[in-house]
């Protein structure tokens, strides 16, 4: 009996320790204050399940608040949260399958505005204080949003579906990532004049161009997956933004590889991308890296973002059904922390 009681005490103690550890990096949102230096993680959720969510992480305290949008606004976020963008004092969130664009306050995640009836919104790019563009997975138009009234004020016909979008020196670049609902090949970057809302040029790249970044030499880098059916080898393109011409194309060795999530550091001199693990290279390199900075070790890295201090945040979707995890590494690839978030962490942004 003494031995049995001893074992019970040990087991209970272990359980209490585990529960205490799990509570250590979780907090509630009673204060509703999301500080500068914090991190928003947008969790996609499962398609048609309407279980997307928003998490907040404080790297100073190593505390995480999950499902903050629902807890603060008392409504669910929606079906497949696609992307989040910070603009001044607000956060803009596209919810793809629900066809919704939300505006919430950055400081407390309080609901501000909503636009319904979008077809399949993907990414949003603020152009100035009053205008933003929203790309679309199914439509051949980019939607123009008035940020003051939070209403649709027009559209730009581009003739193709659109995905990632970026602006540099007053010119907008958007990627034709998906071949859905179009007969032409999905291998172009469309160039838009935001002053006139017109397509002024296009740039041929590899099939299925995804993420884009601008480096400190004013080059546009485009990562192309090679296509859903592996139509061609994945590729990384270096484009001169002055003449809109490609100056270098780096081909991946394995046609079955799946590079995604191209990022760049704050200084603009180092590129990062996912291909199972995390790879990094200088913007001056003329070859692709062969050895990962961070190995996946059977984790399902699904999204990545690099903070201004060099910390690398990686969203692990795990099995795409359970809650995911976010791993935080330093610039040398050493783990700093790990915390649990919602289902399929898909986008990560940093609060200035």
Tab-separated table of C-alpha atoms in Angstrom:
chain	number	residue	atom	x	y	z
A	1	UNK	CA	0.000	0.000	0.000
A	2	UNK	CA	2.839	2.366	0.813
A	3	UNK	CA	4.423	1.659	-2.583
A	4	UNK	CA	1.066	2.160	-4.327
A	5	UNK	CA	0.459	5.475	-2.553
A	6	UNK	CA	3.984	6.588	-3.418
A	7	UNK	CA	3.425	5.823	-7.120
A	8	UNK	CA	0.129	7.737	-7.066
A	9	UNK	CA	1.812	10.755	-5.476
A	10	UNK	CA	4.581	10.666	-8.097
A	11	UNK	CA	2.094	10.424	-10.973
A	12	UNK	CA	-0.049	13.260	-9.613
A	13	UNK	CA	3.044	15.411	-9.106
A	14	UNK	CA	4.167	14.785	-12.670
A	15	UNK	CA	0.738	15.660	-14.026
A	16	UNK	CA	0.669	18.872	-11.994
A	17	UNK	CA	4.119	19.782	-13.309
A	18	UNK	CA	3.074	19.152	-16.906
A	19	UNK	CA	-0.079	21.238	-16.492
A	20	UNK	CA	1.924	24.031	-14.869
A	21	UNK	CA	4.402	24.024	-17.757
A	22	UNK	CA	1.590	24.137	-20.307
A	23	UNK	CA	0.038	27.121	-18.534
A	24	UNK	CA	3.326	29.010	-18.358
A	25	UNK	CA	3.194	30.323	-21.912
A	26	UNK	CA	-0.574	30.841	-22.098
A	27	UNK	CA	-2.457	33.876	-20.852
A	28	UNK	CA	-5.924	35.324	-21.192
A	29	UNK	CA	-7.005	38.430	-23.069
A	30	UNK	CA	-8.597	40.192	-20.130
A	31	UNK	CA	-6.442	43.270	-20.632
A	32	UNK	CA	-7.025	43.252	-24.397
A	33	UNK	CA	-3.656	44.860	-25.047
A	34	UNK	CA	-1.360	43.650	-27.813
A	35	UNK	CA	1.912	45.447	-27.409
A	36	UNK	CA	4.431	46.696	-29.926
A	37	UNK	CA	6.976	43.962	-30.468
A	38	UNK	CA	4.317	41.271	-30.321
A	39	UNK	CA	3.351	38.814	-33.038
A	40	UNK	CA	0.027	37.950	-34.678
A	41	UNK	CA	-0.373	34.408	-36.025
A	42	UNK	CA	-3.276	33.799	-38.385
A	43	UNK	CA	-4.472	30.192	-38.342
A	44	UNK	CA	-6.247	29.002	-41.497
A	45	UNK	CA	-8.390	26.295	-39.961
A	46	UNK	CA	-9.899	23.487	-42.025
A	47	UNK	CA	-11.680	24.118	-45.298
A	48	UNK	CA	-15.487	24.437	-44.843
A	49	UNK	CA	-15.178	24.016	-41.053
A	50	UNK	CA	-15.137	27.742	-40.184
A	51	UNK	CA	-12.539	27.146	-37.466
A	52	UNK	CA	-9.901	29.683	-38.436
A	53	UNK	CA	-8.489	31.791	-35.609
A	54	UNK	CA	-6.082	34.524	-34.569
A	55	UNK	CA	-3.299	34.080	-31.997
A	56	UNK	CA	-1.069	36.650	-30.310
A	57	UNK	CA	2.421	35.949	-28.976
A	58	UNK	CA	4.572	38.170	-26.766
A	59	UNK	CA	8.257	37.249	-27.243
A	60	UNK	CA	9.263	39.282	-24.185
A	61	UNK	CA	7.145	37.224	-21.802
A	62	UNK	CA	6.901	34.073	-23.958
A	63	UNK	CA	3.124	34.205	-23.469
A	64	UNK	CA	0.547	33.282	-26.125
A	65	UNK	CA	-3.165	34.108	-26.394
A	66	UNK	CA	-5.155	31.885	-28.748
A	67	UNK	CA	-8.488	32.479	-30.467
A	68	UNK	CA	-8.327	36.173	-29.608
A	69	UNK	CA	-10.620	37.369	-32.414
A	70	UNK	CA	-13.463	35.170	-31.207
A	71	UNK	CA	-12.884	35.865	-27.524
A	72	UNK	CA	-12.756	39.634	-27.951
A	73	UNK	CA	-15.466	40.084	-30.597
A	74	UNK	CA	-17.687	37.132	-29.633
A	75	UNK	CA	-17.927	35.946	-33.253
A	76	UNK	CA	-15.889	33.335	-35.168
A	77	UNK	CA	-13.300	34.552	-37.646
A	78	UNK	CA	-14.658	32.428	-40.504
A	79	UNK	CA	-13.732	29.794	-43.048
A	80	UNK	CA	-10.047	29.652	-44.093
A	81	UNK	CA	-8.256	32.761	-42.868
A	82	UNK	CA	-5.732	33.428	-45.620
A	83	UNK	CA	-3.585	36.459	-44.784
A	84	UNK	CA	-3.077	39.321	-42.368
A	85	UNK	CA	-1.595	42.743	-43.083
A	86	UNK	CA	-0.850	45.556	-40.629
A	87	UNK	CA	-1.536	49.112	-41.747
A	88	UNK	CA	-1.054	51.946	-39.277
A	89	UNK	CA	-3.350	51.174	-36.329
A	90	UNK	CA	-5.381	48.418	-37.979
A	91	UNK	CA	-4.923	44.808	-39.045
A	92	UNK	CA	-6.540	43.674	-42.292
A	93	UNK	CA	-7.519	40.001	-42.521
A	94	UNK	CA	-8.718	38.129	-45.604
A	95	UNK	CA	-10.939	35.093	-44.989
A	96	UNK	CA	-10.808	33.177	-48.238
A	97	UNK	CA	-13.716	30.736	-48.328
A	98	UNK	CA	-16.013	33.117	-46.456
A	99	UNK	CA	-15.288	35.890	-48.951
A	100	UNK	CA	-14.664	38.394	-46.148
A	101	UNK	CA	-12.214	41.192	-45.450
A	102	UNK	CA	-11.988	42.254	-41.794
A	103	UNK	CA	-10.492	45.329	-40.209
A	104	UNK	CA	-9.557	45.135	-36.519
A	105	UNK	CA	-7.618	47.414	-34.184
A	106	UNK	CA	-4.042	46.251	-33.673
A	107	UNK	CA	-3.909	47.308	-30.027
A	108	UNK	CA	-6.819	45.147	-28.848
A	109	UNK	CA	-8.169	43.157	-31.843
A	110	UNK	CA	-11.513	44.931	-31.578
A	111	UNK	CA	-13.688	44.669	-34.694
A	112	UNK	CA	-13.743	47.813	-36.833
A	113	UNK	CA	-15.200	46.982	-40.236
A	114	UNK	CA	-16.064	44.139	-42.586
A	115	UNK	CA	-16.581	43.687	-46.312
A	116	UNK	CA	-18.725	40.725	-47.392
A	117	UNK	CA	-19.283	39.214	-50.804
A	118	UNK	CA	-15.729	38.948	-52.081
A	119	UNK	CA	-15.209	35.919	-54.332
A	120	UNK	CA	-12.017	34.365	-53.018
A	121	UNK	CA	-9.788	36.993	-51.339
A	122	UNK	CA	-6.146	36.085	-50.830
A	123	UNK	CA	-3.789	38.987	-50.026
A	124	UNK	CA	-4.249	42.682	-49.365
A	125	UNK	CA	-1.833	45.512	-50.159
A	126	UNK	CA	-2.389	49.028	-48.784
A	127	UNK	CA	-1.440	51.501	-51.524
A	128	UNK	CA	-1.831	54.673	-49.478
A	129	UNK	CA	-3.960	55.979	-46.613
A	130	UNK	CA	-7.206	55.574	-48.538
A	131	UNK	CA	-6.704	52.718	-51.004
A	132	UNK	CA	-5.819	49.028	-50.926
A	133	UNK	CA	-5.765	46.146	-53.424
A	134	UNK	CA	-7.153	42.672	-52.697
A	135	UNK	CA	-6.034	39.751	-54.879
A	136	UNK	CA	-8.339	36.842	-55.728
A	137	UNK	CA	-7.909	33.117	-56.294
A	138	UNK	CA	-10.944	32.682	-58.555
A	139	UNK	CA	-11.522	36.075	-60.118
A	140	UNK	CA	-9.666	37.780	-62.975
A	141	UNK	CA	-9.933	41.099	-61.158
A	142	UNK	CA	-8.124	42.789	-58.303
A	143	UNK	CA	-10.576	44.491	-55.963
A	144	UNK	CA	-9.925	48.121	-55.010
A	145	UNK	CA	-10.874	48.950	-51.405
A	146	UNK	CA	-11.430	52.374	-49.875
A	147	UNK	CA	-9.720	52.140	-46.483
A	148	UNK	CA	-11.579	55.150	-45.069
A	149	UNK	CA	-15.115	53.989	-45.859
A	150	UNK	CA	-14.129	50.300	-45.982
A	151	UNK	CA	-16.121	49.768	-49.138
A	152	UNK	CA	-15.361	48.373	-52.578
A	153	UNK	CA	-14.746	51.301	-54.890
A	154	UNK	CA	-13.680	49.490	-58.056
A	155	UNK	CA	-11.657	46.720	-59.631
A	156	UNK	CA	-8.730	46.167	-61.982
A	157	UNK	CA	-9.182	43.588	-64.727
A	158	UNK	CA	-5.962	41.587	-65.087
A	159	UNK	CA	-7.278	38.599	-67.046
A	160	UNK	CA	-5.806	36.080	-64.605
A	161	UNK	CA	-6.115	34.967	-61.014
A	162	UNK	CA	-3.868	36.799	-58.562
A	163	UNK	CA	-2.045	35.842	-55.381
A	164	UNK	CA	0.876	37.549	-53.642
A	165	UNK	CA	1.209	41.266	-54.190
A	166	UNK	CA	3.957	43.789	-53.404
A	167	UNK	CA	4.714	47.470	-54.121
A	168	UNK	CA	8.111	49.023	-54.811
A	169	UNK	CA	8.939	52.573	-55.886
A	170	UNK	CA	5.318	53.330	-56.672
A	171	UNK	CA	4.787	50.227	-58.841
A	172	UNK	CA	2.704	47.180	-57.880
A	173	UNK	CA	3.672	43.585	-58.743
A	174	UNK	CA	1.233	40.710	-58.388
A	175	UNK	CA	1.790	37.002	-59.034
A	176	UNK	CA	-0.427	34.764	-61.173
A	177	UNK	CA	0.071	31.728	-58.947
A	178	UNK	CA	-2.955	29.605	-59.804
A	179	UNK	CA	-4.130	28.316	-63.192
A	180	UNK	CA	-7.663	27.970	-61.824
A	181	UNK	CA	-10.366	29.352	-64.117
A	182	UNK	CA	-7.984	30.491	-66.860
A	183	UNK	CA	-6.711	29.106	-70.155
A	184	UNK	CA	-3.350	30.887	-70.225
A	185	UNK	CA	-0.301	29.595	-68.375
A	186	UNK	CA	0.148	30.715	-64.763
A	187	UNK	CA	3.692	32.013	-65.175
A	188	UNK	CA	3.505	35.796	-65.059
A	189	UNK	CA	4.037	38.731	-62.737
A	190	UNK	CA	1.660	41.528	-63.661
A	191	UNK	CA	2.806	45.113	-63.248
A	192	UNK	CA	0.247	47.733	-62.199
A	193	UNK	CA	0.294	51.507	-62.009
A	194	UNK	CA	-1.558	52.257	-58.747
A	195	UNK	CA	-2.110	55.853	-59.823
A	196	UNK	CA	-4.303	54.802	-62.732
A	197	UNK	CA	-5.300	51.303	-61.558
A	198	UNK	CA	-4.098	49.848	-64.861
A	199	UNK	CA	-1.920	46.893	-65.857
A	200	UNK	CA	1.082	48.399	-67.621
A	201	UNK	CA	3.363	45.397	-68.119
A	202	UNK	CA	3.889	41.694	-67.391
A	203	UNK	CA	6.972	39.607	-66.673
A	204	UNK	CA	7.323	35.953	-67.673
A	205	UNK	CA	8.708	33.759	-64.888
A	206	UNK	CA	8.394	30.089	-63.937
A	207	UNK	CA	5.127	28.233	-63.504
A	208	UNK	CA	3.206	28.999	-60.303
A	209	UNK	CA	4.996	32.106	-58.968
A	210	UNK	CA	4.353	32.545	-55.272
A	211	UNK	CA	6.026	34.785	-52.717
A	212	UNK	CA	7.964	37.877	-53.800
A	213	UNK	CA	10.444	40.135	-51.977
A	214	UNK	CA	12.514	43.219	-52.798
A	215	UNK	CA	16.205	43.203	-51.838
A	216	UNK	CA	18.489	46.089	-50.845
A	217	UNK	CA	19.635	46.433	-54.460
A	218	UNK	CA	16.059	47.011	-55.687
A	219	UNK	CA	15.766	43.585	-57.293
A	220	UNK	CA	12.483	41.694	-57.232
A	221	UNK	CA	12.887	38.024	-56.278
A	222	UNK	CA	10.138	35.565	-57.241
A	223	UNK	CA	9.899	31.954	-56.063
A	224	UNK	CA	8.110	29.608	-58.485
A	225	UNK	CA	7.006	26.121	-57.426
A	226	UNK	CA	7.044	24.612	-60.921
A	227	UNK	CA	3.346	23.771	-60.814
A	228	UNK	CA	0.893	21.668	-58.883
A	229	UNK	CA	1.576	18.687	-61.158
A	230	UNK	CA	5.351	19.320	-61.229
A	231	UNK	CA	5.209	20.614	-64.793
A	232	UNK	CA	8.739	21.966	-64.525
A	233	UNK	CA	11.555	22.363	-62.013
A	234	UNK	CA	10.981	24.963	-59.308
A	235	UNK	CA	12.910	28.174	-59.823
A	236	UNK	CA	14.003	31.417	-58.167
A	237	UNK	CA	13.982	34.523	-60.362
A	238	UNK	CA	15.933	37.760	-59.922
A	239	UNK	CA	14.256	40.648	-61.745
A	240	UNK	CA	15.576	44.139	-62.395
A	241	UNK	CA	12.793	46.517	-61.360
A	242	UNK	CA	14.192	49.297	-63.562
A	243	UNK	CA	13.618	47.508	-66.867
A	244	UNK	CA	11.346	44.660	-65.664
A	245	UNK	CA	13.771	42.076	-67.091
A	246	UNK	CA	14.957	38.866	-65.468
A	247	UNK	CA	18.695	38.893	-64.830
A	248	UNK	CA	19.099	35.472	-63.245
A	249	UNK	CA	17.136	32.246	-62.894
A	250	UNK	CA	18.197	29.646	-60.349
A	251	UNK	CA	16.748	26.169	-60.966
A	252	UNK	CA	16.164	23.618	-58.210
A	253	UNK	CA	17.696	20.200	-58.856
A	254	UNK	CA	14.670	18.131	-57.886
A	255	UNK	CA	11.472	18.598	-59.896
A	256	UNK	CA	9.556	17.083	-56.961
A	257	UNK	CA	10.782	19.656	-54.444
A	258	UNK	CA	8.304	22.234	-53.214
A	259	UNK	CA	9.973	25.526	-52.245
A	260	UNK	CA	7.598	28.079	-50.688
A	261	UNK	CA	7.428	31.099	-48.393
A	262	UNK	CA	10.211	33.262	-49.775
A	263	UNK	CA	11.218	35.834	-47.116
A	264	UNK	CA	13.942	38.437	-46.737
A	265	UNK	CA	15.675	39.817	-43.656
A	266	UNK	CA	15.333	43.402	-42.425
A	267	UNK	CA	18.631	44.453	-44.025
A	268	UNK	CA	17.468	43.112	-47.392
A	269	UNK	CA	20.608	41.083	-48.056
A	270	UNK	CA	19.573	37.515	-47.155
A	271	UNK	CA	16.811	35.355	-48.606
A	272	UNK	CA	14.995	32.554	-46.787
A	273	UNK	CA	12.630	29.903	-48.122
A	274	UNK	CA	11.020	26.644	-47.056
A	275	UNK	CA	11.675	23.357	-48.803
A	276	UNK	CA	10.875	20.873	-46.053
A	277	UNK	CA	13.525	22.656	-43.941
A	278	UNK	CA	14.627	26.306	-43.931
A	279	UNK	CA	17.243	27.465	-46.438
A	280	UNK	CA	19.001	30.812	-46.606
A	281	UNK	CA	21.254	32.542	-49.126
A	282	UNK	CA	22.774	35.923	-49.889
A	283	UNK	CA	21.082	38.078	-52.514
A	284	UNK	CA	24.486	38.127	-54.225
A	285	UNK	CA	24.718	34.333	-54.520
A	286	UNK	CA	24.486	32.826	-57.989
A	287	UNK	CA	23.574	29.361	-56.733
A	288	UNK	CA	20.948	27.857	-54.455
A	289	UNK	CA	21.875	26.614	-50.973
A	290	UNK	CA	22.217	22.850	-50.595
A	291	UNK	CA	22.195	22.521	-46.807
A	292	UNK	CA	19.289	23.723	-44.638
A	293	UNK	CA	19.838	26.240	-41.885
A	294	UNK	CA	17.027	24.532	-39.961
A	295	UNK	CA	16.036	20.929	-40.579
A	296	UNK	CA	12.367	20.026	-40.342
A	297	UNK	CA	12.959	16.814	-38.365
A	298	UNK	CA	9.529	15.538	-39.444
A	299	UNK	CA	7.767	18.803	-38.599
A	300	UNK	CA	5.370	20.192	-41.212
A	301	UNK	CA	6.667	23.725	-41.727
A	302	UNK	CA	3.831	25.548	-43.473
A	303	UNK	CA	4.625	29.241	-43.072
A	304	UNK	CA	7.608	31.408	-42.172
A	305	UNK	CA	8.336	35.012	-41.282
A	306	UNK	CA	11.596	36.752	-40.337
A	307	UNK	CA	11.517	39.479	-37.674
A	308	UNK	CA	13.571	42.669	-37.813
A	309	UNK	CA	15.962	41.256	-35.189
A	310	UNK	CA	16.638	38.199	-37.349
A	311	UNK	CA	14.446	35.756	-35.411
A	312	UNK	CA	12.806	33.175	-37.673
A	313	UNK	CA	9.220	32.138	-36.902
A	314	UNK	CA	7.981	28.868	-38.393
A	315	UNK	CA	4.405	27.614	-38.351
A	316	UNK	CA	4.082	23.841	-38.035
A	317	UNK	CA	0.745	22.552	-39.378
A	318	UNK	CA	1.413	19.123	-37.862
A	319	UNK	CA	-1.302	16.842	-39.331
A	320	UNK	CA	-3.531	19.739	-40.551
A	321	UNK	CA	-6.259	18.689	-38.101
A	322	UNK	CA	-4.896	19.334	-34.624
A	323	UNK	CA	-3.709	22.673	-33.288
A	324	UNK	CA	-0.414	23.695	-34.834
A	325	UNK	CA	2.791	24.978	-33.267
A	326	UNK	CA	5.033	27.962	-33.912
A	327	UNK	CA	8.790	27.571	-33.509
A	328	UNK	CA	11.011	30.585	-32.953
A	329	UNK	CA	14.680	30.335	-33.954
A	330	UNK	CA	17.501	32.853	-33.802
A	331	UNK	CA	19.481	34.011	-36.830
A	332	UNK	CA	21.847	31.045	-36.470
A	333	UNK	CA	19.032	28.504	-36.523
A	334	UNK	CA	19.045	27.792	-32.789
A	335	UNK	CA	15.651	27.166	-31.183
A	336	UNK	CA	14.466	29.895	-28.797
A	337	UNK	CA	10.911	28.868	-28.009
A	338	UNK	CA	7.887	26.884	-29.142
A	339	UNK	CA	4.206	27.539	-28.502
A	340	UNK	CA	0.865	26.076	-29.531
A	341	UNK	CA	-1.531	28.058	-31.732
A	342	UNK	CA	-4.640	27.232	-33.787
A	343	UNK	CA	-5.222	24.808	-36.652
A	344	UNK	CA	-2.834	25.324	-39.612
A	345	UNK	CA	-0.827	28.465	-38.761
A	346	UNK	CA	-0.606	30.137	-42.172
A	347	UNK	CA	0.565	33.727	-41.761
A	348	UNK	CA	2.730	35.560	-39.222
A	349	UNK	CA	3.157	39.331	-38.861
A	350	UNK	CA	5.089	41.470	-36.395
A	351	UNK	CA	3.676	44.483	-34.583
A	352	UNK	CA	6.035	47.477	-34.870
